[in-house]
Coordinates of C-alpha atoms in Angstrom, one line a residue:
X22 CA 0.0 0.0 0.1
X23 CA 2.9 2.3 0.9
X24 CA 4.8 1.6 -2.4
X25 CA 1.5 2.4 -4.4
X26 CA 1.0 5.7 -2.8
X27 CA 4.6 6.8 -3.3
X28 CA 4.5 5.8 -7.0
X29 CA 1.2 7.8 -7.5
X30 CA 2.8 10.8 -5.8
X31 CA 6.0 10.7 -7.8
X32 CA 4.6 10.1 -11.2
X33 CA 0.9 9.5 -11.4
X34 CA -0.4 13.1 -11.3
X35 CA -0.6 13.2 -15.3
X36 CA -2.1 9.7 -15.4
X37 CA -4.7 10.6 -12.8
X38 CA -5.7 13.7 -14.7
X39 CA -6.0 11.8 -17.9
X40 CA -8.3 9.2 -16.3
X41 CA -10.3 12.0 -14.8
X42 CA -10.7 13.6 -18.1
X43 CA -11.7 10.6 -20.1
X44 CA -15.3 10.6 -21.0
X45 CA -17.7 8.3 -19.3
X46 CA -19.0 5.4 -21.3
X47 CA -22.8 6.1 -22.1
X48 CA -24.9 3.6 -20.1
X49 CA -28.2 4.8 -21.7
X50 CA -28.8 5.6 -25.4
X51 CA -32.0 7.1 -26.6
X52 CA -33.7 6.3 -30.0
X53 CA -36.2 8.5 -31.5
X54 CA -38.2 8.6 -34.8
X55 CA -35.7 9.1 -37.6
X56 CA -33.0 7.3 -35.6
X57 CA -32.1 3.7 -35.9
X58 CA -32.4 1.0 -33.2
X59 CA -29.9 -1.0 -35.0
X60 CA -27.3 2.0 -35.0
X61 CA -28.0 2.1 -31.1
X62 CA -27.2 -1.5 -30.8
X63 CA -24.1 -1.2 -32.9
X64 CA -22.9 1.6 -30.6
X65 CA -23.1 -0.6 -27.4
X66 CA -19.4 -1.2 -26.3
X67 CA -19.8 -3.0 -23.1
X68 CA -22.2 -5.0 -20.8
X69 CA -25.2 -3.8 -18.8
X70 CA -26.2 -0.9 -21.2
X71 CA -29.7 0.3 -22.0
X72 CA -31.4 1.5 -25.2
X73 CA -34.6 3.5 -24.8
X74 CA -36.9 3.4 -27.7
X75 CA -39.2 6.4 -27.8
X76 CA -42.7 6.3 -29.2
X77 CA -42.6 5.7 -33.0
X78 CA -42.7 3.1 -35.7
X79 CA -39.1 1.9 -36.6
X80 CA -39.2 0.0 -40.0
X81 CA -35.9 -2.0 -39.7
X82 CA -34.2 -5.2 -38.9
X83 CA -32.5 -5.3 -35.6
X84 CA -29.7 -7.9 -34.6
X85 CA -28.1 -8.1 -31.3
X86 CA -24.6 -9.9 -31.5
X87 CA -23.9 -12.7 -29.2
X88 CA -21.0 -10.6 -27.7
X89 CA -23.4 -7.8 -26.6
X90 CA -24.0 -9.1 -23.1
X91 CA -26.7 -8.0 -20.5
X92 CA -28.2 -5.3 -22.8
X93 CA -31.7 -3.8 -22.0
X94 CA -33.8 -2.5 -24.9
X95 CA -37.0 -0.9 -23.6
X96 CA -39.8 1.6 -24.3
X97 CA -40.1 4.7 -22.5
X98 CA -40.9 4.0 -18.7
X99 CA -44.7 3.9 -18.3
X100 CA -45.6 4.0 -21.9
X101 CA -47.9 1.5 -23.6
X102 CA -46.1 -1.2 -25.4
X103 CA -48.0 -0.2 -28.6
X104 CA -46.2 3.0 -28.7
X105 CA -42.9 2.0 -29.9
X106 CA -42.9 -0.6 -32.7
X107 CA -40.0 -2.2 -34.5
X108 CA -41.4 -3.9 -37.6
X109 CA -40.4 -5.3 -40.9
X110 CA -41.8 -7.7 -43.6
X111 CA -39.5 -10.5 -44.7
X112 CA -40.7 -14.1 -45.0
X113 CA -38.9 -17.4 -45.4
X114 CA -39.4 -17.2 -49.1
X115 CA -38.6 -13.6 -49.6
X116 CA -35.6 -13.2 -51.9
X117 CA -32.6 -11.3 -50.7
X118 CA -31.7 -8.2 -52.6
X119 CA -28.2 -9.6 -53.4
X120 CA -29.7 -12.6 -55.3
X121 CA -28.1 -15.2 -52.9
X122 CA -31.4 -16.9 -52.3
X123 CA -34.3 -16.5 -49.7
X124 CA -34.1 -15.6 -46.1
X125 CA -35.3 -18.8 -44.5
X126 CA -37.4 -18.9 -41.5
X127 CA -34.8 -17.8 -38.9
X128 CA -33.5 -15.1 -41.4
X129 CA -36.9 -13.6 -41.9
X130 CA -36.9 -12.2 -38.2
X131 CA -37.5 -8.6 -37.6
X132 CA -35.7 -8.9 -34.3
X133 CA -32.8 -11.4 -33.8
X134 CA -30.7 -12.0 -30.5
X135 CA -28.2 -14.6 -29.6
X136 CA -26.9 -12.4 -26.7
X137 CA -26.8 -13.6 -23.1
X138 CA -28.7 -11.7 -20.6
X139 CA -30.8 -9.7 -22.9
X140 CA -33.9 -7.9 -21.5
X141 CA -36.7 -6.5 -23.7
X142 CA -39.3 -4.3 -22.0
X143 CA -42.5 -2.5 -23.0
X144 CA -42.4 -2.3 -26.8
X145 CA -43.8 -4.1 -30.0
X146 CA -41.9 -6.5 -32.2
X147 CA -43.8 -7.3 -35.5
X148 CA -43.5 -9.0 -38.8
X149 CA -46.3 -7.5 -41.0
X150 CA -45.6 -9.7 -44.0
X151 CA -49.0 -11.0 -45.3
X152 CA -49.6 -14.1 -47.5
X153 CA -52.4 -12.5 -49.5
X154 CA -50.0 -9.8 -50.6
X155 CA -47.5 -12.4 -51.9
X156 CA -49.2 -15.4 -53.4
X157 CA -46.1 -16.2 -55.3
X158 CA -44.2 -17.1 -52.1
X159 CA -44.8 -20.5 -50.6
X160 CA -42.3 -20.1 -47.6
X161 CA -44.8 -18.2 -45.6
X162 CA -43.0 -18.3 -42.2
X163 CA -42.5 -14.7 -41.0
X164 CA -40.8 -14.4 -37.8
X165 CA -41.2 -11.2 -35.4
X166 CA -38.5 -12.2 -32.9
X167 CA -35.9 -15.0 -33.0
X168 CA -34.1 -15.4 -29.6
X169 CA -31.5 -17.8 -28.6
X170 CA -29.2 -16.4 -25.9
X171 CA -29.4 -17.8 -22.3
X172 CA -31.1 -15.7 -19.7
X173 CA -33.3 -13.7 -22.1
X174 CA -36.2 -11.8 -20.5
X175 CA -39.2 -10.3 -22.4
X176 CA -41.3 -8.2 -20.1
X177 CA -44.6 -6.6 -21.4
X178 CA -43.7 -7.1 -25.0
X179 CA -46.2 -7.4 -27.8
X180 CA -45.1 -10.0 -30.5
X181 CA -47.2 -9.6 -33.8
X182 CA -47.3 -11.8 -36.8
X183 CA -48.9 -14.8 -38.5
X184 CA -47.0 -17.8 -39.0
X185 CA -44.0 -18.6 -36.7
X186 CA -44.3 -15.3 -34.8
X187 CA -41.9 -16.2 -31.9
X188 CA -38.9 -18.3 -32.5
X189 CA -37.8 -19.3 -29.0
X190 CA -34.7 -21.4 -29.8
X191 CA -31.1 -22.2 -28.5
X192 CA -27.6 -21.1 -29.4
X193 CA -26.8 -24.8 -30.3
X194 CA -28.4 -28.3 -30.6
X195 CA -26.8 -29.2 -27.2
X196 CA -27.6 -26.0 -25.4
X197 CA -30.5 -25.5 -23.0
X198 CA -30.7 -21.8 -23.2
X199 CA -33.5 -20.2 -21.0
X200 CA -36.1 -17.6 -21.7
X201 CA -38.6 -15.9 -19.6
X202 CA -41.6 -14.1 -21.1
X203 CA -43.7 -12.2 -18.5
X204 CA -46.9 -10.3 -19.2
X205 CA -46.4 -10.6 -22.9
X206 CA -49.0 -10.6 -25.8
X207 CA -48.3 -13.0 -28.7
X208 CA -50.6 -13.4 -31.8
X209 CA -50.5 -15.6 -34.9
X210 CA -52.0 -18.5 -36.5
X211 CA -49.6 -21.3 -37.6
X212 CA -47.0 -22.6 -35.0
X213 CA -46.6 -19.1 -33.9
X214 CA -44.7 -20.1 -30.6
X215 CA -41.9 -22.6 -31.7
X216 CA -38.3 -23.7 -31.0
X217 CA -36.3 -25.8 -28.6
X218 CA -35.6 -23.2 -25.9
X219 CA -36.2 -23.8 -22.2
X220 CA -39.0 -21.2 -22.2
X221 CA -41.3 -20.0 -19.5
X222 CA -44.5 -18.0 -20.4
X223 CA -46.0 -16.5 -17.4
X224 CA -49.2 -14.4 -17.3
X225 CA -49.0 -14.1 -21.2
X226 CA -51.9 -13.6 -23.6
X227 CA -51.9 -15.9 -26.6
X228 CA -54.3 -14.8 -29.5
X229 CA -55.2 -17.0 -32.5
X230 CA -56.2 -14.9 -35.6
X231 CA -59.0 -15.2 -37.9
X232 CA -57.8 -17.0 -41.1
X233 CA -59.4 -17.0 -44.5
X234 CA -59.1 -20.6 -45.2
X235 CA -61.7 -23.4 -45.4
X236 CA -60.1 -26.1 -43.3
X237 CA -59.4 -26.8 -39.8
X238 CA -57.4 -26.7 -37.9
X239 CA -56.5 -23.2 -38.9
X240 CA -53.3 -23.4 -36.9
X241 CA -51.5 -24.2 -33.8
X242 CA -50.3 -22.0 -30.8
X243 CA -47.1 -24.0 -29.9
X244 CA -44.8 -26.2 -31.9
X245 CA -41.8 -27.0 -29.4
X246 CA -38.8 -28.8 -30.7
X247 CA -37.2 -29.6 -27.3
X248 CA -34.0 -31.8 -27.3
X249 CA -34.5 -35.2 -26.0
X250 CA -31.7 -34.5 -23.3
X251 CA -33.5 -31.4 -22.0
X252 CA -36.0 -32.1 -19.1
X253 CA -37.6 -28.7 -19.8
X254 CA -39.2 -27.3 -22.9
X255 CA -42.1 -24.8 -23.0
X256 CA -44.1 -24.0 -19.9
X257 CA -47.2 -21.8 -19.9
X258 CA -48.4 -20.8 -16.5
X259 CA -51.3 -18.5 -15.5
X260 CA -51.7 -17.5 -19.2
X261 CA -54.8 -16.6 -21.4
X262 CA -55.7 -18.1 -24.7
X263 CA -58.2 -16.1 -26.9
X264 CA -59.2 -16.2 -30.5
X265 CA -60.5 -14.1 -33.3
X266 CA -61.5 -17.3 -35.2
X267 CA -64.5 -19.6 -34.7
X268 CA -64.8 -21.9 -31.8
X269 CA -62.5 -24.9 -32.0
X270 CA -60.6 -23.8 -35.0
X271 CA -57.1 -24.1 -33.4
X272 CA -55.0 -26.7 -31.8
X273 CA -53.0 -26.0 -28.8
X274 CA -49.9 -27.6 -30.1
X275 CA -48.1 -29.9 -32.3
X276 CA -44.7 -31.4 -32.0
X277 CA -41.9 -30.2 -34.3
X278 CA -39.0 -32.8 -34.9
X279 CA -36.7 -30.9 -37.3
X280 CA -35.1 -32.9 -40.1
X281 CA -31.7 -31.7 -38.7
X282 CA -32.5 -33.0 -35.1
X283 CA -34.6 -36.0 -35.6
X284 CA -33.9 -37.2 -31.9
X285 CA -35.8 -34.2 -30.7
X286 CA -38.7 -34.9 -28.0
X287 CA -40.8 -31.9 -27.8
X288 CA -42.0 -30.8 -24.5
X289 CA -44.9 -28.5 -23.5
X290 CA -46.8 -28.1 -20.1
X291 CA -49.8 -25.6 -20.0
X292 CA -51.0 -25.2 -16.5
X293 CA -53.2 -22.9 -14.4
X294 CA -54.3 -21.1 -17.5
X295 CA -57.6 -20.0 -19.2
X296 CA -58.2 -21.7 -22.7
X297 CA -61.0 -19.8 -24.5
X298 CA -63.3 -21.5 -27.1
X299 CA -60.9 -21.1 -30.0
X300 CA -59.0 -24.1 -28.8
X301 CA -60.4 -27.6 -29.8
X302 CA -61.3 -29.2 -26.7
X303 CA -61.9 -32.7 -28.1
X304 CA -58.5 -33.0 -29.7
X305 CA -56.1 -30.1 -28.7
X306 CA -53.1 -31.8 -30.2
X307 CA -52.1 -32.9 -33.6
X308 CA -49.2 -34.2 -35.4
X309 CA -46.8 -32.1 -37.7
X310 CA -45.7 -35.5 -39.3
X311 CA -47.2 -38.9 -38.5
X312 CA -43.7 -40.4 -38.1
X313 CA -43.6 -38.5 -34.7
X314 CA -47.0 -38.7 -33.1
X315 CA -47.8 -36.4 -30.4
X316 CA -48.6 -39.1 -28.0
X317 CA -44.9 -40.1 -27.8
X318 CA -44.0 -36.5 -26.9
X319 CA -44.1 -34.7 -23.5
X320 CA -47.3 -32.9 -23.8
X321 CA -49.4 -32.2 -20.6
X322 CA -51.7 -29.9 -18.8
X323 CA -52.6 -29.2 -15.1
X324 CA -55.5 -27.2 -13.6
X325 CA -56.5 -25.3 -16.7
X326 CA -60.0 -23.8 -17.0
X327 CA -62.4 -22.4 -19.7
X328 CA -64.3 -23.9 -22.6
X329 CA -61.1 -24.8 -24.6
X330 CA -59.9 -26.9 -21.5
X331 CA -62.8 -29.2 -21.0
X332 CA -62.1 -32.9 -21.4
X333 CA -64.8 -34.8 -23.5
X334 CA -62.0 -37.3 -24.5
X335 CA -59.7 -37.5 -21.5
X336 CA -57.1 -39.6 -23.4
X337 CA -56.5 -36.7 -25.7
X338 CA -55.4 -34.4 -22.8
X339 CA -52.7 -35.9 -20.7
X340 CA -52.8 -34.3 -17.2
X341 CA -50.2 -33.9 -14.5
X342 CA -50.7 -35.1 -11.0
X343 CA -50.2 -32.5 -8.3
X344 CA -46.8 -34.1 -7.5
X345 CA -45.7 -33.9 -11.2
X346 CA -47.0 -30.4 -11.5
X347 CA -44.6 -29.4 -8.6
X348 CA -41.8 -30.1 -11.0
X349 CA -43.1 -27.7 -13.7
X350 CA -42.6 -24.2 -12.3
X351 CA -40.7 -21.2 -13.2
X352 CA -38.0 -22.0 -10.7
X353 CA -37.5 -25.5 -11.9
X354 CA -37.1 -24.4 -15.5
X355 CA -34.9 -21.3 -15.1
X356 CA -32.7 -23.1 -12.3
X357 CA -30.0 -20.7 -10.9
X358 CA -31.2 -17.7 -13.0
X359 CA -33.6 -15.5 -11.0
X360 CA -34.9 -12.8 -13.3
X361 CA -36.0 -9.6 -11.6
X362 CA -39.8 -10.2 -10.9

């Protein structure tokens, strides 16, 4: 301690002055109409920084790099999430401007993040690509948000799209990245919450859209693709499921076993939630491919209510016992991560 003091006194005056004069790294950046959200993300140069998105519509793609740790992107405190909207309109089959092919499902996302510790609060992420406007495109998946980083928190976020609205995935096939969605609103029609993430949805509102087709089911809410080795997939707890379509037009889920991960064993638990009449109560689950029947997957419910939760055919609705339900909680799924609640 004495030697350090002497060194500072003898030769550290200029250094100390230089340090004092160095500009502080900005911890908060503000984005206003006419600005770019992506430019603010690109300017982040350290962990734990915040981007405040002021009311307006920002038509752009936003990508958060894996190296951008513990970033918060939020609307103005106290504002309605509808006020700040980040939106774009790419689909799976949309051709890239450079002629190199199409975007693909993941590449269609308006908002993409593989960053650990990301928090998104109080705004809207949307993909407003419409099938009716592009009859020439058969790859109709159009993602609003594609998130893979561990410890991702979405709080009070609106996620708008049609097919594949929210891609809740992982950074690698062997990773069990965790995501927590609280008080969010998600709307869509086909498989509009999908992926292999360990994803908890608490007090969220899922809205199935009216769809101008002459067949049923018109779509599915969930399409989990959980890795077989992962004990936890999607968990919806204290959520609400409503619909703009006719009664029974939608399934609650179907399992997604990707061609690149045929060992997947999708997992979904919906518990303590209200299911409106838009969900088919007789057969709430269906297959994506008959080679992978839903009955061989990890689908279950517990203590749900509402017209979409009745059980006229009990074998079509596997139920957890109270002891089993105790293993399917936010704490069990998120482990040592305790997001601010």
